[in-house]
């Protein structure tokens, strides 16, 4: 930064020197008749001062200030037409004014500058302070008794042409008194409007120039009490502490740890409170997005995230003493419950019991669990297990294809239900269609020709009864017992089950044998019918060409032979 002495400051200093050195002190009008006059929106301070330089400082409600300097006896005026509502403070300082020509000559000479510095201590000023207010565009001026002239002070109390070293304490402000009791205070600021302003006068390109201010309390009646740091150029207040803020509201430890509500932060950010310490995330709508408020908090009952905008719902909660790794989300996106090392997109680990997922709508519930015994789908309402996969099940034990076909033992089911291997049904099967059993010669071996006669004879001895299954007395069945069928033919899985394929095979073999017998009998009958026809012809010949005695001998033989033929036909039909 570059330090510079403003022209006004030089004029003021030179004026005071010349007034004290080269000119006799002229009589001043009384300062007791200071009046504030408002006309056409212009506020004028009528001091009665002559040959003075007047410096007017206006304090705004938003902590801004404006400084105006009036020379050559110009009226001290301020335009109020653009002021907003609020309380405004003012400070008016009057300096003695010397002749401008002598002032200029003194400023140009080394001797003049020396005399300025030598005689600064002999000069005095007059200072007035007060306030006025604006409400709905109307200016309200103070009463005469509300205006006060501050104690005249010497320039030596303000300006030092060398380094200033004070071995005692320092009091700054209009309310400092002679014999101020400092106690342990080294520097004290004492008046009704306390501000410390940092004016950066840098004017070279690239150098920072922002002005800052420390503000203590509002200047208007009924305002707030606080300590604040203001960004003057930006018109912002990034830091503020209200009066009566609790002790340790903000505490920064020597390790860099920050405490809120505690002077002993044990982690980088430590929030302490007697009831549910909370962090609020507030999207307030100032950037155009919909307002939304989230709270992150914890207490003796739970740690939770609260949707404060939508009925203070708690979508996420953790109870104290929850096990380690109750919920883990890895950088791969895998989620673990009960494990720090989830190996899949969702990994549930429970060393003490079967890991279980529960689906519950308040009325019905389903549990899906896995353990050493297998995978189970449990009806949580009835506590039944309608679906189970036992440990060690083969691949493709159950497959549902993309077109909805179900395969058991195959990953490429060819029908709505495709079973690759045996199927055991402990109950009825109702079909509205047909059954196709595999009978491909390419799938068979160990072929042997069967004896139809033996199969038929065993079938003739096989008991056939009517019966019903235990527990189903209303449904009547007819057929052999598996034990009898297995004992007669020795085919099938065991003596507890009947294969429709085997039963059909026995039936077909028996039918073939019966067909063979029928064909054999038909041949015999045909021969007998031929013999009978031949005999009939011979009988007719005898009837026409021979005597009755001969006929009497032949007829018994013919009738006997015919009876034998009819008997054979009857027997063949029964078989």
C-alpha positions as a printed NumPy array, in Angstrom:
array([[   0.   ,    0.   ,    0.   ],
       [   1.103,    3.554,   -0.608],
       [   0.519,    6.206,    2.062],
       [  -0.533,    9.642,    0.952],
       [  -1.548,   12.911,    2.606],
       [  -4.788,   14.217,    1.119],
       [  -5.067,   17.855,   -0.024],
       [  -7.871,   18.433,    2.458],
       [  -5.7  ,   17.156,    5.301],
       [  -2.865,   19.496,    4.278],
       [  -5.3  ,   22.39 ,    4.058],
       [  -6.65 ,   21.647,    7.489],
       [  -3.194,   21.366,    9.049],
       [  -1.9  ,   24.475,    7.326],
       [  -5.042,   26.373,    8.274],
       [  -4.588,   25.52 ,   11.92 ],
       [  -0.885,   26.439,   11.847],
       [  -1.46 ,   29.738,   10.105],
       [  -4.304,   30.55 ,   12.446],
       [  -2.082,   29.858,   15.405],
       [   1.186,   31.343,   14.085],
       [   0.642,   34.165,   11.61 ],
       [  -2.808,   35.418,   12.415],
       [  -4.369,   36.62 ,   15.59 ],
       [  -7.219,   34.391,   16.714],
       [ -10.358,   36.051,   15.529],
       [ -13.48 ,   36.188,   17.594],
       [ -15.78 ,   33.222,   16.992],
       [ -19.524,   33.349,   17.06 ],
       [ -21.   ,   31.358,   19.86 ],
       [ -21.475,   27.673,   19.067],
       [ -24.355,   27.46 ,   21.483],
       [ -26.839,   28.493,   18.798],
       [ -26.396,   25.414,   16.51 ],
       [ -29.644,   24.779,   14.662],
       [ -30.805,   22.14 ,   12.157],
       [ -33.034,   23.501,    9.416],
       [ -34.821,   21.358,    6.792],
       [ -35.959,   23.052,    3.591],
       [ -36.912,   21.395,    0.286],
       [ -35.298,   18.138,    1.373],
       [ -31.966,   19.792,    2.238],
       [ -30.815,   19.611,    5.845],
       [ -28.584,   22.523,    6.952],
       [ -26.479,   22.855,   10.104],
       [ -26.492,   26.526,   11.025],
       [ -23.511,   26.91 ,   13.359],
       [ -22.812,   30.634,   13.275],
       [ -19.156,   29.727,   12.686],
       [ -17.052,   31.934,   10.467],
       [ -13.656,   31.354,    8.922],
       [ -13.946,   27.64 ,    9.637],
       [ -13.426,   24.376,    7.773],
       [ -16.4  ,   22.13 ,    8.619],
       [ -16.184,   18.349,    8.367],
       [ -19.558,   16.496,    8.427],
       [ -19.807,   12.718,    8.891],
       [ -23.196,   11.023,    8.304],
       [ -23.777,    7.497,    9.67 ],
       [ -26.378,    5.37 ,    7.824],
       [ -28.611,    2.654,    9.363],
       [ -26.712,   -0.029,    7.39 ],
       [ -23.385,    1.07 ,    8.96 ],
       [ -22.19 ,    2.992,    5.91 ],
       [ -20.775,    6.503,    6.395],
       [ -20.382,    9.593,    4.231],
       [ -17.856,   12.391,    4.898],
       [ -18.284,   15.923,    3.52 ],
       [ -15.927,   18.925,    3.915],
       [ -17.096,   22.556,    3.612],
       [ -14.599,   25.448,    3.175],
       [ -14.734,   29.195,    2.406],
       [ -17.668,   29.663,    4.745],
       [ -19.957,   27.455,    2.673],
       [ -23.163,   26.336,    4.363],
       [ -23.056,   22.861,    5.875],
       [ -25.832,   21.085,    3.953],
       [ -26.907,   17.496,    3.214],
       [ -29.487,   16.243,    0.687],
       [ -32.05 ,   13.946,    2.391],
       [ -34.378,   13.3  ,   -0.559],
       [ -32.931,    9.855,   -1.327],
       [ -32.64 ,    8.594,    2.239],
       [ -34.377,    5.373,    3.249],
       [ -36.212,    4.855,    6.524],
       [ -34.012,    4.538,    9.595],
       [ -31.972,    6.419,   12.17 ],
       [ -29.027,    8.508,   10.909],
       [ -26.219,    9.882,   13.076],
       [ -24.039,   12.899,   12.368],
       [ -20.8  ,   14.355,   13.65 ],
       [ -19.842,   17.933,   12.794],
       [ -16.265,   19.117,   13.391],
       [ -15.205,   22.785,   12.966],
       [ -11.562,   23.795,   12.344],
       [ -10.131,   27.393,   12.262],
       [  -9.54 ,   28.529,    8.674],
       [  -6.626,   30.797,    7.605],
       [  -6.168,   32.848,    4.485],
       [  -5.89 ,   30.592,    1.418],
       [  -2.982,   32.5  ,   -0.066],
       [  -0.916,   32.267,    3.107],
       [  -2.005,   28.632,    3.44 ],
       [  -0.728,   27.811,   -0.022],
       [   2.577,   29.627,    0.551],
       [   3.154,   27.795,    3.843],
       [   2.407,   24.447,    2.254],
       [   5.027,   25.072,   -0.442],
       [   7.901,   25.991,    1.872],
       [   9.938,   23.7  ,    4.06 ],
       [   9.847,   26.309,    6.811],
       [   6.061,   26.48 ,    6.6  ],
       [   5.742,   22.73 ,    6.968],
       [   8.053,   22.816,    9.974],
       [   5.938,   25.489,   11.631],
       [   2.784,   23.419,   10.916],
       [   4.288,   20.518,   12.832],
       [   5.617,   22.783,   15.578],
       [   2.327,   24.553,   16.314],
       [  -0.194,   21.675,   15.951],
       [  -0.508,   21.426,   19.714],
       [  -1.827,   25.012,   19.98 ],
       [  -4.911,   24.419,   17.804],
       [  -8.389,   23.37 ,   18.96 ],
       [ -11.63 ,   22.202,   17.313],
       [ -15.369,   22.246,   18.045],
       [ -17.352,   18.967,   17.671],
       [ -21.123,   18.479,   17.598],
       [ -22.986,   15.161,   17.378],
       [ -26.582,   14.009,   17.202],
       [ -29.061,   12.057,   15.111],
       [ -32.183,   12.378,   12.978],
       [ -34.59 ,    9.781,   11.611],
       [ -36.548,    9.054,    8.444],
       [ -39.947,    7.337,    8.486],
       [ -42.094,    6.932,    5.379],
       [ -40.01 ,    9.622,    3.686],
       [ -40.544,   12.187,    6.459],
       [ -37.483,   13.671,    8.219],
       [ -37.715,   13.902,   12.016],
       [ -35.14 ,   16.327,   13.5  ],
       [ -33.876,   16.183,   17.088],
       [ -34.896,   18.681,   19.713],
       [ -32.387,   21.373,   20.606],
       [ -31.635,   19.719,   23.947],
       [ -30.738,   16.493,   22.116],
       [ -27.809,   18.196,   20.384],
       [ -24.544,   18.119,   22.282],
       [ -21.204,   19.832,   21.871],
       [ -18.367,   17.579,   22.785],
       [ -15.384,   18.703,   24.781],
       [ -12.955,   20.649,   22.656],
       [  -9.842,   18.663,   22.085],
       [  -6.435,   19.684,   20.985],
       [  -4.9  ,   18.513,   17.767],
       [  -2.055,   17.065,   19.824],
       [  -4.46 ,   14.438,   21.113],
       [  -5.135,   13.251,   17.542],
       [  -2.109,   13.86 ,   15.319],
       [   1.416,   12.735,   16.092],
       [   4.186,   13.426,   13.599],
       [   6.177,   10.431,   14.772],
       [   5.654,    6.924,   16.061],
       [   3.125,    6.939,   18.888],
       [   4.103,    4.986,   21.981],
       [   1.725,    4.992,   24.928],
       [   3.065,    3.399,   28.061],
       [  -0.325,    3.467,   29.745],
       [  -3.805,    2.696,   28.454],
       [  -5.61 ,    4.358,   25.569],
       [  -9.237,    5.533,   25.543],
       [ -10.787,    6.563,   22.225],
       [ -14.264,    8.018,   21.878],
       [ -16.419,   10.999,   22.747],
       [ -17.29 ,    9.64 ,   26.17 ],
       [ -13.717,    9.242,   27.43 ],
       [ -13.131,   11.386,   30.518],
       [ -10.149,   12.794,   32.266],
       [  -9.031,   10.307,   34.889],
       [ -10.574,    7.328,   33.05 ],
       [ -10.341,    4.183,   35.183],
       [  -8.917,    1.557,   32.83 ],
       [  -8.542,   -1.428,   35.114],
       [  -6.73 ,   -4.003,   32.994],
       [  -7.866,   -2.436,   29.713],
       [  -5.051,   -1.52 ,   27.36 ],
       [  -7.251,    0.042,   24.679],
       [ -10.789,    1.206,   25.349],
       [ -13.331,    2.482,   22.794],
       [ -15.99 ,    4.534,   24.551],
       [ -18.962,    6.295,   22.971],
       [ -22.518,    5.592,   21.769],
       [ -21.574,    4.501,   18.212],
       [ -18.545,    2.239,   18.117],
       [ -16.874,    1.437,   14.806],
       [ -13.344,    0.533,   13.768],
       [ -12.839,    0.974,   10.045],
       [  -9.948,   -0.344,    7.954],
       [  -9.522,    1.789,    4.827],
       [  -7.167,    0.272,    2.275],
       [  -5.77 ,    3.141,    0.185],
       [  -3.927,    0.97 ,   -2.341],
       [  -4.158,    2.462,   -5.822],
       [  -1.744,    0.258,   -7.782],
       [  -3.153,   -2.354,  -10.132],
       [  -3.355,   -5.838,   -8.688],
       [  -3.345,   -4.818,   -5.037],
       [  -6.392,   -5.652,   -2.868],
       [  -8.445,   -2.623,   -1.863],
       [ -11.433,   -3.902,    0.108],
       [ -12.327,   -1.853,    3.184],
       [ -13.444,   -3.592,    6.38 ],
       [ -15.119,   -2.49 ,    9.573],
       [ -15.687,   -3.823,   13.074],
       [ -19.163,   -2.755,   14.192],
       [ -20.486,   -2.832,   17.745],
       [ -24.311,   -2.756,   18.012],
       [ -26.919,   -1.045,   15.853],
       [ -27.001,    2.754,   15.967],
       [ -30.796,    3.066,   15.98 ],
       [ -33.16 ,    2.862,   18.943],
       [ -34.429,   -0.668,   19.499],
       [ -31.64 ,   -2.109,   17.38 ],
       [ -29.677,   -5.26 ,   18.067],
       [ -26.607,   -5.646,   20.255],
       [ -23.805,   -7.524,   18.557],
       [ -20.176,   -7.674,   17.466],
       [ -19.777,   -7.8  ,   13.682],
       [ -17.163,   -7.708,   10.943],
       [ -18.438,   -5.855,    7.872],
       [ -17.22 ,   -6.008,    4.294],
       [ -17.68 ,   -2.298,    3.573],
       [ -17.064,   -2.449,   -0.175],
       [ -19.232,   -5.535,   -0.606],
       [ -21.988,   -4.277,    1.691],
       [ -22.002,   -7.594,    3.566],
       [ -21.616,   -8.772,    7.148],
       [ -19.955,  -12.199,    6.991],
       [ -19.438,  -12.509,   10.761],
       [ -21.707,  -11.501,   13.643],
       [ -21.984,  -12.421,   17.342],
       [ -25.192,  -11.425,   19.115],
       [ -25.2  ,  -10.257,   22.716],
       [ -25.862,  -12.97 ,   25.317],
       [ -24.547,  -15.697,   23.042],
       [ -23.604,  -18.673,   25.264],
       [ -20.024,  -19.217,   26.334],
       [ -17.991,  -21.358,   23.943],
       [ -20.505,  -20.818,   21.148],
       [ -17.463,  -20.964,   18.872],
       [ -14.139,  -22.293,   20.161],
       [ -11.015,  -22.992,   18.094],
       [  -8.498,  -25.18 ,   19.89 ],
       [  -4.749,  -24.929,   19.395],
       [  -4.812,  -28.129,   17.294],
       [  -7.255,  -26.49 ,   14.89 ],
       [ -10.252,  -28.349,   16.272],
       [ -13.461,  -26.331,   16.324],
       [ -16.003,  -26.545,   19.109],
       [ -19.608,  -25.391,   19.064],
       [ -20.854,  -25.185,   22.64 ],
       [ -17.67 ,  -26.675,   24.095],
       [ -14.177,  -25.439,   24.977],
       [ -12.73 ,  -28.926,   24.666],
       [ -13.328,  -30.14 ,   21.113],
       [ -11.954,  -33.673,   20.737],
       [ -12.439,  -33.954,   16.963],
       [ -12.077,  -31.524,   14.058],
       [ -15.671,  -30.291,   14.481],
       [ -17.319,  -30.9  ,   17.847],
       [ -20.928,  -29.83 ,   18.553],
       [ -22.1  ,  -30.006,   22.168],
       [ -25.626,  -29.366,   23.434],
       [ -27.822,  -30.621,   26.253],
       [ -30.631,  -31.768,   23.94 ],
       [ -30.181,  -33.214,   20.442],
       [ -27.248,  -31.313,   18.886],
       [ -28.291,  -30.636,   15.299],
       [ -26.847,  -29.461,   11.988],
       [ -29.373,  -27.866,    9.609],
       [ -28.984,  -27.826,    5.814],
       [ -31.312,  -25.093,    4.538],
       [ -31.894,  -24.478,    0.842],
       [ -33.721,  -21.173,    1.267],
       [ -34.881,  -20.556,   -2.305],
       [ -32.635,  -17.536,   -2.912],
       [ -31.034,  -19.213,   -5.947],
       [ -34.332,  -20.14 ,   -7.593],
       [ -34.552,  -23.734,   -6.385],
       [ -37.462,  -24.931,   -4.25 ],
       [ -36.857,  -24.47 ,   -0.509],
       [ -35.881,  -27.646,    1.344],
       [ -34.599,  -28.103,    4.89 ],
       [ -32.766,  -31.176,    6.215],
       [ -31.589,  -31.726,    9.787],
       [ -28.802,  -34.08 ,   10.829],
       [ -29.05 ,  -34.733,   14.561],
       [ -28.419,  -37.225,   17.332],
       [ -29.528,  -37.956,   20.887],
       [ -29.839,  -40.841,   23.347],
       [ -32.517,  -42.482,   21.19 ],
       [ -31.046,  -42.316,   17.724],
       [ -28.95 ,  -40.588,   15.112],
       [ -31.268,  -39.389,   12.374],
       [ -31.79 ,  -37.356,    9.243],
       [ -34.976,  -35.29 ,    9.422],
       [ -36.948,  -33.874,    6.49 ],
       [ -37.986,  -30.657,    8.222],
       [ -39.829,  -29.375,    5.153],
       [ -42.2  ,  -32.335,    4.854],
       [ -43.634,  -32.977,    8.286],
       [ -40.306,  -33.661,   10.048],
       [ -40.2  ,  -37.212,    8.719],
       [ -37.205,  -39.38 ,    9.68 ],
       [ -36.154,  -41.362,    6.582],
       [ -32.855,  -42.503,    8.143],
       [ -32.178,  -43.529,   11.754],
       [ -29.412,  -45.347,   13.67 ],
       [ -30.004,  -46.566,   17.215],
       [ -27.199,  -46.41 ,   19.804],
       [ -25.159,  -49.65 ,   20.161],
       [ -25.898,  -50.682,   16.575],
       [ -23.247,  -53.247,   15.486],
       [ -20.233,  -52.19 ,   13.468],
       [ -20.739,  -52.276,    9.697],
       [ -24.512,  -52.441,   10.102],
       [ -24.617,  -50.568,    6.79 ],
       [ -21.675,  -50.293,    4.392],
       [ -21.535,  -48.687,    0.949],
       [ -18.233,  -49.387,   -0.813],
       [ -16.623,  -47.378,   -3.59 ],
       [ -17.727,  -50.137,   -5.978],
       [ -21.349,  -49.392,   -5.141],
       [ -21.724,  -52.684,   -3.265],
       [ -23.908,  -52.431,   -0.157],
       [ -23.2  ,  -54.506,    2.922],
       [ -25.409,  -55.233,    5.914],
       [ -23.335,  -56.574,    8.783],
       [ -20.121,  -56.629,    6.742],
       [ -17.407,  -54.173,    5.761],
       [ -16.533,  -56.255,    2.691],
       [ -19.68 ,  -56.715,    0.59 ],
       [ -18.844,  -58.997,   -2.331],
       [ -22.038,  -58.382,   -4.309],
       [ -24.397,  -55.492,   -4.987],
       [ -26.261,  -56.392,   -1.779],
       [ -24.452,  -58.531,    0.797],
       [ -26.11 ,  -59.523,    4.095],
       [ -23.885,  -61.111,    6.734],
       [ -24.967,  -62.486,   10.119],
       [ -22.65 ,  -64.813,   11.997],
       [ -25.113,  -65.66 ,   14.77 ],
       [ -28.337,  -66.389,   12.871],
       [ -29.766,  -66.807,    9.399],
       [ -29.549,  -63.497,    7.478],
       [ -33.133,  -62.564,    6.659],
       [ -35.   ,  -60.005,    4.554],
       [ -38.576,  -59.25 ,    5.636],
       [ -41.322,  -57.833,    3.408],
       [ -44.126,  -56.488,    5.62 ],
       [ -47.149,  -54.327,    4.722],
       [ -48.566,  -54.349,    8.234],
       [ -51.031,  -57.141,    7.44 ],
       [ -48.983,  -59.752,    5.612],
       [ -45.292,  -60.496,    5.88 ],
       [ -42.792,  -62.631,    3.995],
       [ -39.299,  -63.582,    5.119],
       [ -36.478,  -64.557,    2.796],
       [ -33.525,  -66.097,    4.592],
       [ -30.435,  -68.169,    3.98 ],
       [ -28.562,  -70.41 ,    6.387],
       [ -26.433,  -73.546,    6.506],
       [ -29.51 ,  -75.635,    5.723],
       [ -30.569,  -73.674,    2.66 ],
       [ -32.544,  -70.796,    1.219],
       [ -36.092,  -70.373,    2.541],
       [ -39.091,  -68.228,    1.648],
       [ -41.223,  -68.052,    4.771],
       [ -44.808,  -66.845,    5.124],
       [ -44.317,  -64.551,    8.095],
       [ -48.051,  -64.534,    8.775],
       [ -48.513,  -68.323,    9.038],
       [ -44.839,  -69.255,    9.609],
       [ -44.956,  -71.771,    6.744],
       [ -42.19 ,  -72.288,    4.199],
       [ -43.755,  -72.559,    0.73 ],
       [ -40.405,  -72.416,   -1.055],
       [ -37.021,  -73.87 ,   -0.089],
       [ -33.7  ,  -74.55 ,   -1.782],
       [ -31.531,  -76.839,    0.303],
       [ -27.782,  -76.469,    0.563],
       [ -25.946,  -78.469,   -2.106],
       [ -28.687,  -78.22 ,   -4.727],
       [ -27.419,  -78.862,   -8.241],
       [ -27.108,  -76.177,  -10.865],
       [ -30.268,  -75.47 ,  -12.835],
       [ -32.409,  -77.112,  -10.151],
       [ -35.057,  -74.514,  -10.946],
       [ -34.953,  -72.171,  -13.939],
       [ -37.544,  -69.711,  -15.214],
       [ -36.744,  -68.661,  -18.773],
       [ -37.392,  -65.264,  -20.312],
       [ -40.614,  -66.547,  -21.9  ],
       [ -41.955,  -67.793,  -18.552],
       [ -41.156,  -71.478,  -19.008],
       [ -40.094,  -73.361,  -15.893],
       [ -37.24 ,  -75.809,  -16.038],
       [ -36.264,  -78.311,  -13.359],
       [ -32.82 ,  -79.694,  -13.989],
       [ -32.417,  -77.707,  -17.2  ],
       [ -31.584,  -74.105,  -18.026],
       [ -33.387,  -74.298,  -21.388],
       [ -36.967,  -75.456,  -20.673],
       [ -38.86 ,  -76.432,  -23.824],
       [ -42.352,  -76.361,  -22.303],
       [ -44.28 ,  -74.501,  -19.64 ],
       [ -42.898,  -77.09 ,  -17.193],
       [ -39.825,  -78.984,  -18.265],
       [ -38.435,  -81.601,  -15.876],
       [ -35.069,  -83.052,  -16.763],
       [ -35.068,  -86.327,  -14.806],
       [ -37.536,  -87.996,  -12.474],
       [ -40.537,  -86.281,  -10.96 ],
       [ -42.252,  -87.32 ,   -7.732],
       [ -45.818,  -86.154,   -7.119],
       [ -47.356,  -87.053,   -3.774],
       [ -50.895,  -86.241,   -4.85 ],
       [ -53.118,  -85.862,   -7.867],
       [ -52.204,  -84.362,  -11.199],
       [ -55.069,  -82.821,  -13.118],
       [ -54.43 ,  -82.233,  -16.802],
       [ -56.575,  -80.459,  -19.329],
       [ -54.565,  -81.929,  -22.171],
       [ -52.431,  -84.996,  -22.754],
       [ -49.288,  -86.625,  -21.423],
       [ -46.414,  -87.316,  -23.782],
       [ -43.856,  -89.747,  -22.382],
       [ -40.439,  -89.98 ,  -23.914],
       [ -40.031,  -93.26 ,  -25.781],
       [ -37.23 ,  -92.48 ,  -28.195],
       [ -35.342,  -95.621,  -29.243],
       [ -32.166,  -93.546,  -29.162],
       [ -32.669,  -93.071,  -25.44 ],
       [ -33.118,  -96.783,  -24.707],
       [ -30.938,  -99.891,  -24.452],
       [ -30.926, -103.54 ,  -23.32 ],
       [ -33.827, -104.538,  -25.56 ],
       [ -35.415, -108.   ,  -24.95 ],
       [ -38.45 , -109.596,  -26.557],
       [ -41.206, -110.329,  -24.052],
       [ -43.484, -113.345,  -23.915],
       [ -46.959, -112.108,  -24.497],
       [ -48.403, -115.323,  -23.149],
       [ -46.556, -114.921,  -19.821],
       [ -47.6  , -111.284,  -19.522],
       [ -51.207, -112.179,  -20.264],
       [ -51.2  , -115.072,  -17.849],
       [ -49.735, -112.854,  -15.059],
       [ -52.265, -110.158,  -15.862],
       [ -55.014, -112.7  ,  -15.442],
       [ -53.704, -113.357,  -11.929],
       [ -53.128, -109.628,  -11.033],
       [ -55.617, -108.391,   -8.4  ],
       [ -57.628, -105.387,   -9.595],
       [ -59.631, -103.527,   -6.949],
       [ -61.307, -100.229,   -6.263],
       [ -59.824,  -97.977,   -3.541],
       [ -59.186,  -94.413,   -2.36 ],
       [ -56.113,  -92.604,   -1.004],
       [ -55.953,  -92.087,    2.719],
       [ -57.151,  -88.617,    3.521],
       [ -59.194,  -88.447,    0.306],
       [ -62.168,  -90.73 ,    0.913],
       [ -64.342,  -88.878,   -1.586],
       [ -62.3  ,  -89.872,   -4.636],
       [ -62.596,  -93.533,   -5.779],
       [ -59.968,  -95.206,   -7.979],
       [ -59.594,  -98.625,   -9.666],
       [ -56.374, -100.46 ,  -10.406],
       [ -53.69 , -102.79 ,   -9.099],
       [ -51.4  , -102.218,   -6.147],
       [ -47.815, -101.264,   -6.911],
       [ -46.584, -104.178,   -4.808],
       [ -48.653, -106.699,   -6.853],
       [ -47.629, -105.145,  -10.164],
       [ -43.957, -105.073,   -9.188],
       [ -44.209, -108.663,   -7.921],
       [ -45.761, -109.854,  -11.188],
       [ -43.528, -108.029,  -13.646],
       [ -40.526, -106.67 ,  -11.697],
       [ -40.509, -103.369,  -13.588],
       [ -40.602,  -99.775,  -12.387],
       [ -38.674,  -97.758,   -9.802],
       [ -39.803,  -99.73 ,   -6.761],
       [ -42.791, -101.554,   -5.289],
       [ -44.322,  -98.288,   -4.042],
       [ -44.982,  -96.623,   -7.373],
       [ -46.543,  -97.459,  -10.729],
       [ -45.226,  -96.084,  -13.975],
       [ -47.87 ,  -95.329,  -16.565],
       [ -45.305,  -96.352,  -19.17 ],
       [ -44.947,  -99.829,  -17.598],
       [ -48.704, -100.246,  -17.143],
       [ -49.213,  -99.27 ,  -20.756],
       [ -46.509, -101.724,  -21.824],
       [ -48.202, -104.6  ,  -19.97 ],
       [ -51.542, -103.621,  -21.496],
       [ -50.102, -103.447,  -25.013],
       [ -48.287, -106.784,  -24.661],
       [ -51.457, -108.4  ,  -23.325],
       [ -53.517, -106.941,  -26.173],
       [ -51.   , -108.264,  -28.681],
       [ -51.172, -111.705,  -27.1  ],
       [ -54.973, -111.626,  -27.082],
       [ -54.917, -110.569,  -30.718],
       [ -52.631, -113.481,  -31.546],
       [ -54.95 , -115.892,  -29.741],
       [ -57.995, -114.43 ,  -31.46 ],
       [ -56.342, -114.743,  -34.855],
       [ -55.431, -118.346,  -34.045],
       [ -58.994, -119.097,  -32.972],
       [ -60.347, -117.28 ,  -36.01 ],
       [ -58.264, -119.58 ,  -38.22 ],
       [ -59.542, -122.62 ,  -36.382],
       [ -63.094, -121.373,  -36.675],
       [ -62.621, -120.729,  -40.376],
       [ -61.398, -124.298,  -40.856],
       [ -64.305, -125.648,  -38.87 ],
       [ -66.738, -123.499,  -40.821],
       [ -65.261, -124.864,  -44.05 ],
       [ -65.619, -128.412,  -42.786],
       [ -69.181, -127.652,  -41.705],
       [ -70.01 , -126.223,  -45.09 ],
       [ -68.609, -129.307,  -46.771],
       [ -70.675, -131.497,  -44.511],
       [ -73.796, -129.452,  -45.244],
       [ -73.325, -130.017,  -48.922],
       [ -72.885, -133.721,  -48.453],
       [ -75.955, -133.797,  -46.257],
       [ -77.988, -132.085,  -48.915],
       [ -76.738, -134.575,  -51.47 ],
       [ -77.717, -137.369,  -49.218],
       [ -81.128, -135.856,  -48.625],
       [ -81.872, -135.736,  -52.293],
       [ -80.227, -138.915,  -53.55 ],
       [ -80.383, -141.538,  -50.872],
       [ -82.918, -143.336,  -48.779],
       [ -84.243, -142.262,  -45.463],
       [ -82.403, -145.029,  -43.66 ],
       [ -79.112, -143.685,  -44.769],
       [ -80.183, -140.197,  -43.729],
       [ -80.981, -141.432,  -40.275],
       [ -77.46 , -142.719,  -39.96 ],
       [ -75.798, -139.511,  -41.17 ],
       [ -77.842, -136.883,  -39.251],
       [ -76.574, -137.728,  -35.758],
       [ -72.973, -137.362,  -36.962],
       [ -73.689, -134.01 ,  -38.602],
       [ -75.402, -132.559,  -35.545],
       [ -72.572, -133.74 ,  -33.316],
       [ -69.967, -132.092,  -35.502],
       [ -71.969, -128.842,  -35.593],
       [ -72.17 , -128.783,  -31.82 ],
       [ -68.402, -129.122,  -31.577],
       [ -67.961, -126.148,  -33.946],
       [ -70.353, -123.961,  -31.959],
       [ -68.606, -124.912,  -28.742],
       [ -65.24 , -123.921,  -30.159],
       [ -66.633, -120.542,  -31.265],
       [ -68.02 , -119.886,  -27.812],
       [ -64.754, -120.726,  -26.096],
       [ -62.759, -118.512,  -28.473],
       [ -65.022, -115.546,  -27.771],
       [ -64.544, -115.914,  -23.992],
       [ -60.775, -115.913,  -24.277]])
